[in-house]
Coordinates of C-alpha atoms and ligand atoms in Angstrom, one line a residue:
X127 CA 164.6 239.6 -8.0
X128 CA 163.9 237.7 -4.5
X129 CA 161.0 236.1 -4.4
X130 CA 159.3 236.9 -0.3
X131 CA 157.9 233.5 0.7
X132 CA 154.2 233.9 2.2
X133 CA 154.2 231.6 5.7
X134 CA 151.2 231.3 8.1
X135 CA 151.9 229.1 10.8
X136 CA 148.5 229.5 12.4
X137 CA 144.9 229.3 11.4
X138 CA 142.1 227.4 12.2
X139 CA 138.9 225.4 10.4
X140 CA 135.7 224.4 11.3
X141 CA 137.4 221.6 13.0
X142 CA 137.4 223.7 15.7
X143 CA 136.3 227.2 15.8
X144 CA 137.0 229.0 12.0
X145 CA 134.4 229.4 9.6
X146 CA 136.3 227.7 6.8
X147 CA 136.0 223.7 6.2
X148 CA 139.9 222.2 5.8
X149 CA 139.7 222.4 1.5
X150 CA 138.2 226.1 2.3
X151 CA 141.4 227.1 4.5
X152 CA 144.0 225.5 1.8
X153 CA 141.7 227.4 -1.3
X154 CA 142.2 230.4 0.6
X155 CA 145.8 230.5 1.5
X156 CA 146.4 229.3 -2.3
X157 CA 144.5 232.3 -3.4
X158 CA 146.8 234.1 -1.2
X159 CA 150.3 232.9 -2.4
X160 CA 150.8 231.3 1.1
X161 CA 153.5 228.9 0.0
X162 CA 153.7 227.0 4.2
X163 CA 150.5 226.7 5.9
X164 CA 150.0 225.0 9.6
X165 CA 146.7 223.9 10.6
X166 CA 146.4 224.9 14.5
X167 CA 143.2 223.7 15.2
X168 CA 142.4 224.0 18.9
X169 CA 142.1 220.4 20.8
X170 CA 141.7 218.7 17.7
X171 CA 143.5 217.2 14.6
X172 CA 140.5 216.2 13.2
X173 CA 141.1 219.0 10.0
X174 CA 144.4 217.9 9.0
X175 CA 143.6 214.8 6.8
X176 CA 141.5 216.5 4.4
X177 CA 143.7 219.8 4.3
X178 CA 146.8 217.8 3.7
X179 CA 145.2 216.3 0.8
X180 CA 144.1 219.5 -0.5
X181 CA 147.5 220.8 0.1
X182 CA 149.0 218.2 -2.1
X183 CA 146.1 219.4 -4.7
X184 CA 147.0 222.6 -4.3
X185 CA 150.4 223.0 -4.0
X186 CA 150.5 224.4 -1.2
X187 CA 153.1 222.3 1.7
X188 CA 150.5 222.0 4.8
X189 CA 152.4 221.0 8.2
X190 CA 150.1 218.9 10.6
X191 CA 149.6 221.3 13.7
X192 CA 147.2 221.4 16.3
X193 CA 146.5 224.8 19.1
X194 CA 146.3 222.5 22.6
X195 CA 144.6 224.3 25.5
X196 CA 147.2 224.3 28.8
X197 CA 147.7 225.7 31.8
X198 CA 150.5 227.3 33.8
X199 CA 149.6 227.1 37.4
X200 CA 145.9 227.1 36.5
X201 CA 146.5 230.4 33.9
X202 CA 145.5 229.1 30.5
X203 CA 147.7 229.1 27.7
X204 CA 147.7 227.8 24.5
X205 CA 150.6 225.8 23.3
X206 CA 150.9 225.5 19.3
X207 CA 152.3 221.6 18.3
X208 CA 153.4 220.8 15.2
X209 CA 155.1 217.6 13.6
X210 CA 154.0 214.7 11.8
X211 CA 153.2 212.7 14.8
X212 CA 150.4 214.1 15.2
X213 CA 148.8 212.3 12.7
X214 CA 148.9 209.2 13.9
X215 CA 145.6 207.7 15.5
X216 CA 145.1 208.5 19.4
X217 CA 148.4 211.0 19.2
X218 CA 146.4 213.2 21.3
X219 CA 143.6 211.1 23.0
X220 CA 144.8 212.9 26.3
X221 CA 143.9 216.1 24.6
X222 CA 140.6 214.6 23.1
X223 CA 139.4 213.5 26.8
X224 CA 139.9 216.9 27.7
X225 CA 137.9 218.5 25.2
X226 CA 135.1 216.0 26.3
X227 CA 135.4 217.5 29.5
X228 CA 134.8 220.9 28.1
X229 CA 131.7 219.4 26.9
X230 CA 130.7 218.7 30.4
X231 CA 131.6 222.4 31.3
X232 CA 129.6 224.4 28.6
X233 CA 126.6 222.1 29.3
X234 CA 127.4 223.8 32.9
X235 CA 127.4 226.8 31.6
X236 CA 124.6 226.7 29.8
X237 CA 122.7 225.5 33.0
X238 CA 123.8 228.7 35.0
X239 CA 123.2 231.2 32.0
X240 CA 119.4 229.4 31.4
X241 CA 118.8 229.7 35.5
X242 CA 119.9 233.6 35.1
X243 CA 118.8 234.7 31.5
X244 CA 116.6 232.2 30.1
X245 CA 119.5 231.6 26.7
X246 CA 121.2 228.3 27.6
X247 CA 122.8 225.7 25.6
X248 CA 120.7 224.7 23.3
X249 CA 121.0 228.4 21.6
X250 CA 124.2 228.5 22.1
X251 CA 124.5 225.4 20.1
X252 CA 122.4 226.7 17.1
X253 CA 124.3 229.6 17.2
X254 CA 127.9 227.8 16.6
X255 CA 126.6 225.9 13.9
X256 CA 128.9 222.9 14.2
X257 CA 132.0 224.8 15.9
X258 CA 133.6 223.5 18.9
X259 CA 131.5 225.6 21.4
X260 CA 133.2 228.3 23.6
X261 CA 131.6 231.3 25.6
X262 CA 132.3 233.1 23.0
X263 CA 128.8 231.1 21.3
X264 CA 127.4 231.7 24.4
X265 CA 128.0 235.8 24.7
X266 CA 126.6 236.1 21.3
X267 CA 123.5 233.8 21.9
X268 CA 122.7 236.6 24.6
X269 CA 123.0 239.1 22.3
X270 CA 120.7 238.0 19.6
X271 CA 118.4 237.2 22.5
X272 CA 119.0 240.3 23.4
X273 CA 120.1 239.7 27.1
X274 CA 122.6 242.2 26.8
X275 CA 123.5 244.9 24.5
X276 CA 126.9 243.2 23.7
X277 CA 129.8 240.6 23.7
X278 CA 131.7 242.7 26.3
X279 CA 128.6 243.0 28.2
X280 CA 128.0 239.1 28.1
X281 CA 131.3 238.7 29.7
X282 CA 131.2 241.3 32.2
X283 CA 127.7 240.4 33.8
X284 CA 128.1 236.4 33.2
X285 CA 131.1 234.9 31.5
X286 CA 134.2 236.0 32.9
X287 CA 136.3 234.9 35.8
X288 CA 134.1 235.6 39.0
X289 CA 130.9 236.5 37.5
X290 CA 127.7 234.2 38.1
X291 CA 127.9 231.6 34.9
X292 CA 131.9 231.4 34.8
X293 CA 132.9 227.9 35.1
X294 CA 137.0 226.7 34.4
X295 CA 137.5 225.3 31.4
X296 CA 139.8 222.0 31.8
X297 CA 143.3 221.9 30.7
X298 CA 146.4 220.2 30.7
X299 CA 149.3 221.2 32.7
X300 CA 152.1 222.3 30.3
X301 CA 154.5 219.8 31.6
X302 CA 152.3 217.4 30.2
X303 CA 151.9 218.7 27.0
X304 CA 155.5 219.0 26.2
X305 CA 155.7 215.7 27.3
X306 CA 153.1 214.6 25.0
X307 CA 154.0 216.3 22.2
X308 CA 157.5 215.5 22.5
X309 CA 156.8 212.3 22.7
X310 CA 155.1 212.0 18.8
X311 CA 158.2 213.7 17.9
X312 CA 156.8 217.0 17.5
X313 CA 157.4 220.4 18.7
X314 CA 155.6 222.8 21.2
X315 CA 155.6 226.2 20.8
X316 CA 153.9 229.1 23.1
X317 CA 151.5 230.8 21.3
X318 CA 150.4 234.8 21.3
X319 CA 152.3 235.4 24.7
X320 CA 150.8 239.2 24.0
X321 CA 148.1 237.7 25.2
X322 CA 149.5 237.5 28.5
X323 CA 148.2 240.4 31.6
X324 CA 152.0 242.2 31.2
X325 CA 152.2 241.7 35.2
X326 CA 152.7 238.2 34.8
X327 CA 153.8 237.7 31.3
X328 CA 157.2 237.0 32.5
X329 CA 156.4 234.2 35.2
X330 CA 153.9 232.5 32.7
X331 CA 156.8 232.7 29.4
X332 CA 159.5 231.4 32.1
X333 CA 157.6 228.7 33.3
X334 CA 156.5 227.5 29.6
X335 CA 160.6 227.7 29.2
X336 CA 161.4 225.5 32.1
X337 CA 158.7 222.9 31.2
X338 CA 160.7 222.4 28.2
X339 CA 158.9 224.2 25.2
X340 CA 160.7 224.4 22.1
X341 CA 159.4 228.2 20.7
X342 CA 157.5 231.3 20.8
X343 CA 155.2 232.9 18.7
X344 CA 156.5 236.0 17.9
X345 CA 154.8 237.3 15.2
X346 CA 150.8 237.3 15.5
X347 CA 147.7 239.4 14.7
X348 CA 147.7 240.7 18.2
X349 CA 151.1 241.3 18.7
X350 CA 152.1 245.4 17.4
X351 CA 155.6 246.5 16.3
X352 CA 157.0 246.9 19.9
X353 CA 155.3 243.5 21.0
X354 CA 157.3 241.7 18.2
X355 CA 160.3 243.3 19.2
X356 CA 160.3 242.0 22.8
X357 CA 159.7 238.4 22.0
X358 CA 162.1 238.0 19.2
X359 CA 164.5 239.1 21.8
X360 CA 162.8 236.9 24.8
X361 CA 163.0 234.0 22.1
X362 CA 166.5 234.7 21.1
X363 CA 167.5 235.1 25.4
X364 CA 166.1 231.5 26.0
X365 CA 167.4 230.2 22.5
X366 CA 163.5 229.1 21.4
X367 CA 162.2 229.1 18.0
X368 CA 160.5 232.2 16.5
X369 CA 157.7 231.4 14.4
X370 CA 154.5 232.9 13.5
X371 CA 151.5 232.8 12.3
X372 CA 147.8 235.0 11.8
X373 CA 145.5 233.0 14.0
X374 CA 143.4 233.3 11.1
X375 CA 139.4 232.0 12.0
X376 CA 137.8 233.0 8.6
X377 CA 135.0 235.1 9.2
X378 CA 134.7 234.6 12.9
X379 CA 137.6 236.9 13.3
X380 CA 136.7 239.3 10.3
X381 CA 139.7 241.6 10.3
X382 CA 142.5 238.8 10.4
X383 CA 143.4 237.5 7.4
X384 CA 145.6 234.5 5.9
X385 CA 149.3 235.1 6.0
X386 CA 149.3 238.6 6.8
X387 CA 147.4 239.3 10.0
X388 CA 145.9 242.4 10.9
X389 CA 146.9 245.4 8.7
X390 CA 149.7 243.4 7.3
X391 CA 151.4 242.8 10.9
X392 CA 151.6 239.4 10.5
X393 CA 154.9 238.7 8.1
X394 CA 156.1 235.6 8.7
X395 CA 160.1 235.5 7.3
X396 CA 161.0 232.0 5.4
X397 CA 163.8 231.2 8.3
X398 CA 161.3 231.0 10.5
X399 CA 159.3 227.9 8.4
X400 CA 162.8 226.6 7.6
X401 CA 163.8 226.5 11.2
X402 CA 160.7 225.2 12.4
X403 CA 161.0 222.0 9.9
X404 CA 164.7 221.7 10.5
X405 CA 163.4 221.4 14.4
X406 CA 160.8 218.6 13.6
X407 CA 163.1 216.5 11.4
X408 CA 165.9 216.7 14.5
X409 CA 162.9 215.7 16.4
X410 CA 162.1 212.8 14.6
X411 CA 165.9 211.5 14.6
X412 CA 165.9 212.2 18.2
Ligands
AMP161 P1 136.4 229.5 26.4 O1 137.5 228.8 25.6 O2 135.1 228.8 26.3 O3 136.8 229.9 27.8 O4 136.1 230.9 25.6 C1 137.1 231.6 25.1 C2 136.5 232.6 24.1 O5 135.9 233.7 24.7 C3 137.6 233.1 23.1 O6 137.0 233.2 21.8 C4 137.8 234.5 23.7 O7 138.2 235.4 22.7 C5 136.5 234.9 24.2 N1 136.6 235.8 25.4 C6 137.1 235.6 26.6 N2 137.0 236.7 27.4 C7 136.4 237.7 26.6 C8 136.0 239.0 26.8 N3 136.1 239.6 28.0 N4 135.4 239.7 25.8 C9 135.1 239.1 24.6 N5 135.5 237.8 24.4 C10 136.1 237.1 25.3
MN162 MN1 140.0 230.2 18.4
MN163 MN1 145.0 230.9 20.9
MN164 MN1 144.5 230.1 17.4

């Protein structure tokens, strides 16, 4: 009988913006079989101490991994490192000052939204409980004000790009954050490019290539059959990495769950885990 390793590559704590606290996240993907578990935190690595050492508890192997915000030509993306590097204190202080400065923006956008609607930071604030704030916090504090009916509402009157309280969140070029991360010894990997508007998927995936990132996420919660189909083969084309992972959030993203995604779409294959640690001890040597 062969045993089918359970992988997630992808998930997030309170750290950032899941529900779970780091010993939650490793409980959970314990309960779950999940045998290799990255913590992807956004902008942070503040979560990995504590789920490492549940990890060892656990036995469950927990790779050091952190989700960093970044920008293609001023198009966000979000670029998945991992390695043991990052562990190291002020590993990613240029990402740190970054997220400061997205403290300066939602305190911006909390001034617009309170000029317009009367909801402003402060509920916004309440609302996230501790999270790293996003306008995500901010299109549900109108809606339990009861500003607007809904999320999608929130965004199409206020939040999005163009409308009244949209303000650019700050990134990092990706240059820089292969730079960074390859720097530490770790390795960069485009995440969910299914996220990407299909009109410029192509630009966006070939400039990540040429600014030197090292994989592609290729399987994901968001990404369907077909979807997983294209960038295994865009992966194989540019000779990147596949991993994968379920972008799990806890119960801020209800129908994604650990180590299988969405409807079971998310199966991560062991090669992929195995590659991706072969990768970071290369890295290391390098
Ligand atoms: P931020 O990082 O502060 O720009 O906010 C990003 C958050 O807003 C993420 O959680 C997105 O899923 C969410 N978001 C962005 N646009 C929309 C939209 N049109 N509808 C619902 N959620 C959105
Ligand atoms: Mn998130
Ligand atoms: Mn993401
Ligand atoms: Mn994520």
């Amino acid at each position: 009988m062969t045993s089918q390793q359970t992988i997630d590559l992808h998930a997030h704590t309170l750290a950032s913006d899941g529900s779970d606290t780091p010993l939650e996240l490793v409980g959970a993907a314990a309960a779950a079989g999940i045998e290799v578990l990255a913590v992807t935190d956004h902008d942070t690595v503040e979560g990995l101490g504590q789920a490492l050492a549940a990890g060892e508890r656990a036995g469950v192997q927990v790779l050091p991994g952190c989700e960093v915000t970044g920008d293609v030509d001023g198009r966000v993306v979000h670029l998945l490192a991992y390695g043991e590097g990052l562990l190291a204190p002020g590993a990613i202080d240029r990402v740190a000052a970054v997220r400061r400065d997205r403290q300066q923006r939602n305190l911006r956008v909390g001034a617009e939204l309170e000029a317009l609607t009367g909801v402003g930071y402060a509920d916004a604030l309440e609302l996230a409980g501790g999270a790293a704030l996003s306008r995500a916090h901010f299109a549900r504090a109108l809606v339990r004000r009861g500003a607007v009916a809904d999320v999608a509402e929130a965004f199409d009157r206020y939040l999005s790009n163009g409308r009244p309280a949209y303000v650019p969140a700050p990134s990092l070029p990706v240059d820089e954050v292969v730079a960074l991360v390859h720097a530490i010894g770790g390795v960069v990997v485009l995440a969910h490019p299914g996220r990407l508007a299909p009109q410029e998927r192509e630009r966006v995936v070939g400039a990540a290539v040429a600014a030197g990132v090292d994989g592609l996420e290729v399987w994901h919660s968001q990404h369907d059959d077909q979807a997983r189909r294209r960038f295994m083969a865009t992966a194989e084309r540019h000779g990147l990495l596949a991993t994968g992972g379920s972008d799990y959030h806890g119960r801020h993203k209800p129908g994604v769950r650990l180590g299988s995604g969405t409807g079971g779409n998310v199966r991560v294959p062991a090669y992929a885990a195995d590659d991706l640690k072969e990768r970071l001890a290369a890295a290391v040597r390098r």
